[in-house]
Coordinates of C-alpha atoms in Angstrom, one line a residue:
M542 CA -5.6 0.9 -14.7
N543 CA -3.1 -1.4 -12.9
S544 CA -1.6 1.5 -11.1
E545 CA -2.8 4.7 -9.7
L546 CA -0.6 7.7 -8.9
I547 CA -1.5 11.1 -7.8
H548 CA 1.4 13.6 -7.6
E549 CA -0.3 17.0 -8.4
R550 CA -1.0 17.3 -4.7
K551 CA 0.2 19.5 -1.9
S552 CA 1.0 17.4 1.1
K553 CA 2.5 14.0 2.0
M554 CA 0.5 12.0 4.5
V555 CA 1.4 8.9 6.4
V556 CA -1.1 6.4 7.7
L557 CA -0.8 5.7 11.4
D558 CA -3.9 3.6 12.3
I559 CA -6.8 2.1 10.3
K560 CA -10.0 0.3 11.3
L561 CA -12.3 -1.3 8.8
D562 CA -15.7 -2.9 9.2
N563 CA -17.9 -4.4 6.5
F564 CA -15.8 -3.4 3.5
Y565 CA -14.6 -6.3 1.3
A566 CA -14.0 -9.2 3.7
F567 CA -12.9 -7.0 6.5
K568 CA -14.9 -7.0 9.7
N569 CA -13.6 -5.4 12.9
F570 CA -10.2 -5.2 11.3
H571 CA -7.5 -3.1 12.9
M572 CA -3.9 -2.3 11.8
N573 CA -1.7 0.1 13.7
L574 CA 1.3 1.6 11.9
T575 CA 3.2 3.2 14.8
Y576 CA 5.9 1.8 17.1
P577 CA 6.5 2.9 20.7
K578 CA 10.3 2.8 21.2
K579 CA 13.2 4.1 19.2
I580 CA 15.2 1.3 17.5
L581 CA 18.9 1.7 18.0
G582 CA 20.9 1.0 14.8
S583 CA 17.8 0.6 12.7
T584 CA 18.5 0.1 9.0
I585 CA 15.5 2.3 8.2
E586 CA 16.4 6.0 8.6
N587 CA 14.1 8.7 10.0
E588 CA 11.1 6.6 10.9
H589 CA 9.5 9.6 12.5
L590 CA 8.0 12.9 11.4
P591 CA 10.6 15.6 10.5
E592 CA 11.5 17.6 13.7
R593 CA 9.2 15.3 15.6
T594 CA 11.5 12.5 16.7
N595 CA 9.0 11.1 19.2
F596 CA 6.3 10.8 16.6
R597 CA 7.3 7.4 15.2
Y598 CA 5.6 5.6 12.4
K599 CA 6.3 2.5 10.4
K600 CA 8.0 3.8 7.3
V601 CA 8.3 0.4 5.7
N602 CA 5.6 -2.2 5.9
V603 CA 6.3 -5.6 4.4
I604 CA 3.0 -7.6 4.4
F605 CA 2.9 -11.4 4.2
G606 CA -0.1 -13.6 4.0
A607 CA -1.5 -16.7 2.3
N608 CA -3.5 -16.3 -0.9
A609 CA -6.8 -14.5 -0.4
S610 CA -5.7 -13.3 3.1
G611 CA -6.5 -9.7 2.2
K612 CA -3.1 -8.2 1.1
T613 CA -4.4 -6.8 -2.2
T614 CA -7.9 -5.8 -0.9
F615 CA -6.3 -4.0 2.1
G616 CA -4.3 -1.8 -0.3
R617 CA -7.4 -1.3 -2.5
M618 CA -9.4 -0.2 0.5
I619 CA -6.9 2.4 1.4
M620 CA -6.9 3.6 -2.2
K621 CA -10.7 3.8 -2.0
I622 CA -10.6 5.8 1.2
F623 CA -8.0 8.2 -0.3
N624 CA -10.1 8.7 -3.4
F625 CA -13.2 9.3 -1.3
I626 CA -11.3 11.9 0.8
D627 CA -9.8 13.6 -2.3
R628 CA -12.6 13.5 -4.8
K629 CA -15.6 13.6 -2.3
N630 CA -17.4 10.8 -4.2
Y631 CA -19.0 8.3 -1.8
T632 CA -19.4 5.6 -4.4
F633 CA -15.7 4.8 -3.9
L634 CA -16.8 3.4 -0.6
T635 CA -20.3 2.1 -1.2
E636 CA -19.4 -0.1 -4.0
K637 CA -17.1 -2.1 -1.7
I638 CA -19.6 -2.7 1.2
C639 CA -19.8 -6.4 1.9
D640 CA -23.1 -6.8 3.6
R641 CA -25.5 -4.0 2.7
T642 CA -27.9 -4.9 5.5
R643 CA -25.2 -3.9 8.1
E644 CA -23.5 -0.6 8.8
A645 CA -20.1 -0.1 7.2
S646 CA -17.5 2.1 8.7
F647 CA -13.8 3.1 8.8
V648 CA -11.6 5.2 11.0
I649 CA -8.2 6.3 9.8
D650 CA -5.5 8.3 11.5
M651 CA -3.0 10.2 9.3
A652 CA -0.2 12.7 9.9
S653 CA 0.8 15.3 7.4
Q654 CA 4.2 16.7 6.6
N655 CA 2.9 19.9 8.0
N656 CA 2.7 18.3 11.4
Y657 CA -1.0 17.9 11.7
L658 CA -2.7 14.7 13.0
Y659 CA -6.0 13.9 11.3
R660 CA -8.6 11.4 12.3
V661 CA -11.3 10.6 9.7
M662 CA -14.4 8.7 10.9
C663 CA -17.0 7.5 8.4
S664 CA -20.1 5.4 8.8
I665 CA -22.7 4.3 6.2
P666 CA -26.0 3.0 7.5
P667 CA -27.6 -0.3 6.4
I668 CA -29.3 -0.2 3.0
D669 CA -32.7 -1.7 2.3
D670 CA -33.4 -0.6 -1.2
D671 CA -29.9 -0.5 -2.6
H672 CA -30.1 3.2 -2.9
I673 CA -27.7 5.6 -1.1
V674 CA -27.8 9.4 -1.1
A675 CA -25.2 11.9 0.1
N676 CA -27.0 12.5 3.4
D677 CA -26.5 8.8 4.3
I678 CA -22.7 9.3 4.4
K679 CA -21.7 10.3 7.9
V680 CA -18.2 11.8 8.4
E681 CA -16.3 13.6 11.1
V682 CA -12.8 14.9 10.7
R683 CA -10.7 15.8 13.7
K684 CA -7.5 17.7 13.5
E685 CA -4.7 18.3 16.0
K686 CA -1.4 20.1 15.8
I687 CA 1.5 17.8 16.5
L688 CA 3.8 19.5 19.0
V689 CA 7.6 19.1 19.0
K690 CA 7.7 16.6 21.9
D691 CA 4.5 14.8 20.9
S692 CA 4.3 11.0 20.3
Y693 CA 1.4 9.5 18.4
E694 CA 0.0 8.2 21.7
S695 CA 0.1 11.6 23.4
C696 CA -1.3 13.5 20.4
I697 CA -4.1 11.1 19.8
K698 CA -5.4 11.5 23.3
R699 CA -6.3 15.1 22.5
L700 CA -8.4 13.8 19.6
S701 CA -10.2 10.9 21.4
N702 CA -11.9 12.6 24.3
K703 CA -15.3 13.3 22.7
P704 CA -18.1 11.2 21.1
Y705 CA -18.4 10.7 17.4
T706 CA -20.3 13.7 16.0
P707 CA -20.7 13.5 12.2
A708 CA -21.2 16.7 10.2
E709 CA -24.3 17.5 8.3
N710 CA -22.4 17.8 5.0
Y711 CA -19.6 15.2 4.5
I712 CA -18.1 17.1 1.5
E713 CA -17.5 20.2 3.5
E714 CA -16.2 18.1 6.4
L715 CA -13.6 16.5 4.1
E716 CA -12.4 19.9 3.0
K717 CA -10.6 20.2 6.3
I718 CA -8.0 17.7 5.2
E719 CA -4.9 18.6 3.3
R720 CA -4.7 17.2 -0.2
L721 CA -3.2 13.7 -0.4
T722 CA -0.5 12.2 -2.5
W723 CA -0.2 8.5 -3.3
F724 CA 1.0 5.8 -5.7
F725 CA -0.6 2.3 -5.8
E726 CA 0.8 -0.5 -8.0
Y727 CA -0.9 -3.8 -8.6
P728 CA -0.1 -6.9 -10.7
I729 CA -0.4 -6.3 -14.4
D730 CA -2.5 -8.1 -16.9
N731 CA -2.7 -7.7 -20.7
N732 CA -5.9 -5.7 -20.6
R733 CA -4.6 -3.0 -18.3
K734 CA -3.0 0.1 -19.6
L735 CA 0.4 1.7 -18.9
S736 CA 0.8 4.9 -17.0
L737 CA 4.0 6.6 -18.3
P738 CA 5.5 10.1 -17.7
N739 CA 6.3 12.4 -20.5
K740 CA 9.9 12.6 -21.8
D741 CA 11.3 11.9 -18.3
E742 CA 15.1 11.1 -18.4
N743 CA 15.0 9.9 -14.8
F744 CA 12.3 7.4 -15.7
R745 CA 14.1 6.4 -18.9
F746 CA 17.4 5.7 -17.0
V747 CA 15.6 3.6 -14.3
L748 CA 13.6 1.7 -16.9
E749 CA 16.7 0.9 -18.9
N750 CA 18.5 -0.5 -15.9
V751 CA 15.6 -2.5 -14.6
L752 CA 14.7 -4.0 -17.9
K753 CA 18.3 -4.9 -18.7
S754 CA 18.6 -6.7 -15.4
L755 CA 15.5 -8.7 -16.2
D756 CA 16.3 -9.5 -19.9
T757 CA 19.8 -9.6 -21.3
S758 CA 18.6 -9.2 -24.8
I759 CA 17.5 -5.6 -24.1
K760 CA 20.2 -3.2 -25.3
E761 CA 18.9 0.3 -24.4
V762 CA 15.8 2.4 -23.8
K763 CA 15.2 5.7 -25.5
I764 CA 12.6 8.5 -25.2
S765 CA 10.4 8.6 -28.2
Q766 CA 10.9 11.8 -30.2
D767 CA 7.7 11.3 -32.2
V768 CA 5.1 10.4 -29.5
D769 CA 4.5 12.0 -26.1
K770 CA 4.7 9.7 -23.1
A771 CA 6.3 6.9 -25.1
Y772 CA 9.6 5.0 -24.7
V773 CA 11.4 2.8 -27.2
V774 CA 13.0 -0.4 -25.9
H775 CA 15.7 -1.7 -28.3
L776 CA 16.3 -5.4 -28.3
Q777 CA 18.9 -7.2 -30.4
N778 CA 16.8 -7.5 -33.6
Q779 CA 13.8 -5.3 -33.0
S780 CA 12.3 -2.4 -31.1
I781 CA 9.2 -2.2 -28.9
V782 CA 7.3 1.1 -28.2
L783 CA 5.8 1.5 -24.7
Q784 CA 3.1 4.2 -24.8
D785 CA 1.0 5.8 -22.1
E786 CA -2.6 4.6 -22.0
Q787 CA -1.8 1.6 -24.1
P788 CA -1.8 -2.1 -22.9
L789 CA 1.5 -3.9 -22.4
D790 CA 0.5 -6.9 -24.5
T791 CA 3.7 -7.6 -26.4
E792 CA 4.8 -11.3 -26.6
M793 CA 8.4 -10.2 -26.8
F794 CA 8.5 -9.5 -23.0
S795 CA 8.4 -12.1 -20.3
S796 CA 6.0 -11.7 -17.5
G797 CA 8.9 -10.5 -15.3
T798 CA 10.0 -8.0 -17.8
K799 CA 6.5 -6.6 -18.1
A800 CA 6.4 -6.2 -14.3
G801 CA 9.7 -4.4 -14.6
V802 CA 8.1 -1.6 -16.6
E803 CA 5.8 -0.7 -13.7
L804 CA 8.4 -1.2 -11.1
S805 CA 10.5 1.4 -12.9
N806 CA 7.6 3.8 -12.5
I807 CA 7.4 3.4 -8.8
L808 CA 11.2 3.6 -8.4
S809 CA 11.4 6.7 -10.5
S810 CA 8.6 8.3 -8.4
L811 CA 10.5 7.4 -5.2
I812 CA 13.7 8.9 -6.5
Q813 CA 12.1 12.1 -7.5
G814 CA 9.9 12.3 -4.4
K815 CA 6.7 12.8 -6.4
N816 CA 4.5 11.0 -3.9
G817 CA 4.4 10.2 -0.3
F818 CA 2.4 7.0 0.1
Y819 CA 3.4 3.9 -1.9
Y820 CA 1.6 0.5 -2.1
C821 CA 3.5 -2.1 -4.2
D822 CA 1.4 -5.2 -4.4
E823 CA 2.9 -8.6 -5.5
K824 CA 4.9 -7.3 -8.4
F825 CA 7.6 -10.0 -8.2
S826 CA 5.8 -13.2 -8.9
Y827 CA 7.9 -13.7 -12.1
I828 CA 11.1 -12.0 -10.9
H829 CA 14.2 -13.7 -9.4
T830 CA 14.3 -13.4 -5.6
D831 CA 17.6 -11.6 -5.6
I832 CA 16.2 -8.9 -7.8
E833 CA 13.2 -8.5 -5.6
K834 CA 15.4 -8.0 -2.6
A835 CA 17.6 -5.6 -4.4
I836 CA 14.6 -3.5 -5.6
L837 CA 13.0 -3.5 -2.2
S838 CA 16.3 -2.3 -0.7
L839 CA 16.4 0.5 -3.3
M840 CA 12.9 1.5 -2.5
I841 CA 13.7 1.8 1.1
T842 CA 16.9 3.8 0.4
F843 CA 14.9 6.2 -1.8
L844 CA 12.2 7.0 0.8
K845 CA 12.1 10.7 1.7
P846 CA 10.9 12.3 4.9
C847 CA 7.2 11.6 5.4
D848 CA 7.2 8.8 2.8
Q849 CA 5.6 5.4 3.6
L850 CA 6.0 2.2 1.7
F851 CA 3.7 -0.9 1.8
F852 CA 5.2 -4.0 0.0
T853 CA 3.3 -7.3 -0.2
T854 CA 5.0 -10.5 -1.1
H855 CA 5.1 -14.3 -0.7
N856 CA 8.8 -14.5 -0.9
T857 CA 10.2 -15.7 2.4
D858 CA 13.7 -14.6 1.4
I859 CA 12.6 -11.1 2.2
L860 CA 12.5 -12.3 5.9
D861 CA 16.3 -12.4 5.8
M862 CA 16.7 -8.7 5.0
D863 CA 18.2 -6.5 7.7
L864 CA 15.0 -4.8 8.7
P865 CA 13.5 -4.1 12.1
K866 CA 10.9 -6.7 13.1
H867 CA 8.2 -4.0 13.3
A868 CA 8.5 -3.7 9.5
Y869 CA 6.9 -7.1 9.1
T870 CA 3.1 -7.7 9.3
F871 CA 1.2 -10.9 8.6
L872 CA -2.4 -11.1 7.5
R873 CA -4.3 -14.1 8.8
K874 CA -7.7 -15.3 7.4
D875 CA -10.0 -17.5 9.3
V876 CA -13.5 -17.8 7.7
S877 CA -14.8 -19.6 10.8
N878 CA -14.3 -16.4 12.7
S879 CA -17.4 -14.5 11.6
K880 CA -16.7 -11.5 13.8
C881 CA -13.2 -10.9 12.5
P882 CA -12.3 -13.1 9.6
I883 CA -9.1 -11.2 8.7
T884 CA -6.7 -10.3 11.5
C885 CA -3.4 -8.4 11.5
V886 CA -0.4 -10.0 13.3
E887 CA 2.7 -7.9 14.0
A888 CA 6.0 -9.8 14.1
S889 CA 7.3 -7.5 16.8
S890 CA 4.5 -8.5 19.1
F891 CA 5.8 -12.0 19.2
L892 CA 9.5 -11.6 18.7
K893 CA 10.9 -9.3 21.4
R894 CA 14.6 -10.1 21.4
D895 CA 17.1 -9.1 18.7
T896 CA 18.2 -12.7 18.5
D897 CA 14.7 -14.0 17.7
S898 CA 14.6 -15.4 14.1
L899 CA 11.8 -14.2 12.0
R900 CA 12.4 -16.9 9.4
N901 CA 12.2 -19.6 12.0
A902 CA 9.0 -18.1 13.4
V903 CA 7.4 -18.2 9.9
E904 CA 8.7 -21.7 9.1
N905 CA 7.2 -22.9 12.4
D906 CA 4.0 -21.1 11.6
L907 CA 4.1 -19.0 14.8
F908 CA 1.7 -16.5 13.3
S909 CA -0.7 -19.1 11.9
T910 CA -0.5 -17.8 8.4
S911 CA 0.7 -20.8 6.5
P912 CA -1.4 -22.1 3.6
A913 CA -3.5 -25.2 4.1
L914 CA -1.1 -27.6 2.4
E915 CA -2.7 -30.6 3.9
L916 CA -5.6 -30.1 1.5
I917 CA -3.2 -30.4 -1.4
Y918 CA -1.6 -33.5 0.0
D919 CA -5.0 -35.1 0.5
L920 CA -5.0 -35.5 -3.3
I921 CA -2.5 -38.2 -2.9
D922 CA -5.0 -40.4 -1.1
Y923 CA -7.7 -39.4 -3.5
N924 CA -5.5 -40.6 -6.4
K925 CA -4.9 -44.0 -4.6
E926 CA -8.6 -44.4 -4.0
G927 CA -9.2 -43.7 -7.6

């Protein structure tokens, strides 16, 4: 499926820090999702745990990067970790190991709406015969109550003062963690199937507004009375049925309109507070930049306490939105760096003053994340030589 949502869970959880080694193209990768000082006049409300105002986390994470820099695989890796924690199936991890002759590992810090800090540490040894058993999966879970005056920094100190000691049974160890809730959304293709709620008026209203903004020939959207989890989109001269677990392969919708169907799903979930963790990956390739900015603004507005949004994009107009600089992260890929080919660059680490322009920094390639355009322009000389 192009999206994965889990909302039959008990607790929202925000990601605070993640380290990845030897999964996908990530080696010695680290991303921190906290910020140390309160931002006066921030446009993002309540970037802290409820009743824990010192415990600050990045509620909105806009991720930029060139093609193949890791934006999509980073989200997929988080999804694999969540599935591993929730379903206790180690194949979610082992199938994504890059070099099976090396150890693979991750460390993730998360905070729950119930004010507990969790650190999950996992390592998988090198594999010689391509065969892994449950005993090979080494996991330790640490848990600490977050006190009223705690910051992430003060609380994590209480978890970090002992050596890594994995449990004998990783399944029992993972049972220490509260159940997670998440929603991942990835670019659609014609072979993937829709995931639609059943007779949901909230979703229908969002879907109608989004689709009408993308296609003026759409007149209305109605809930199907004959089929469960189905919605009827009425155009000027015909109707199209959208049905759960069916591909969105109609030629009557543009690519942007198709993306709007899934964007409606994530917007509806945000409005209703069904999930806590949201990853929206490059859903706006075929959508006008003003609509992208408007929908991102809505997503931010709809975020509830203990919600967290990741939003990947190539659209530099997003840089002009009135967001704190710590909301922007850039992924940089350097294949010549064998120890750490993908690195995380935080805009706030470079731009310290309120007057610093994020757009100017990007246009001047301050973060070294611009695509290699010179290779494209080399084709001019190739053409002349030909």
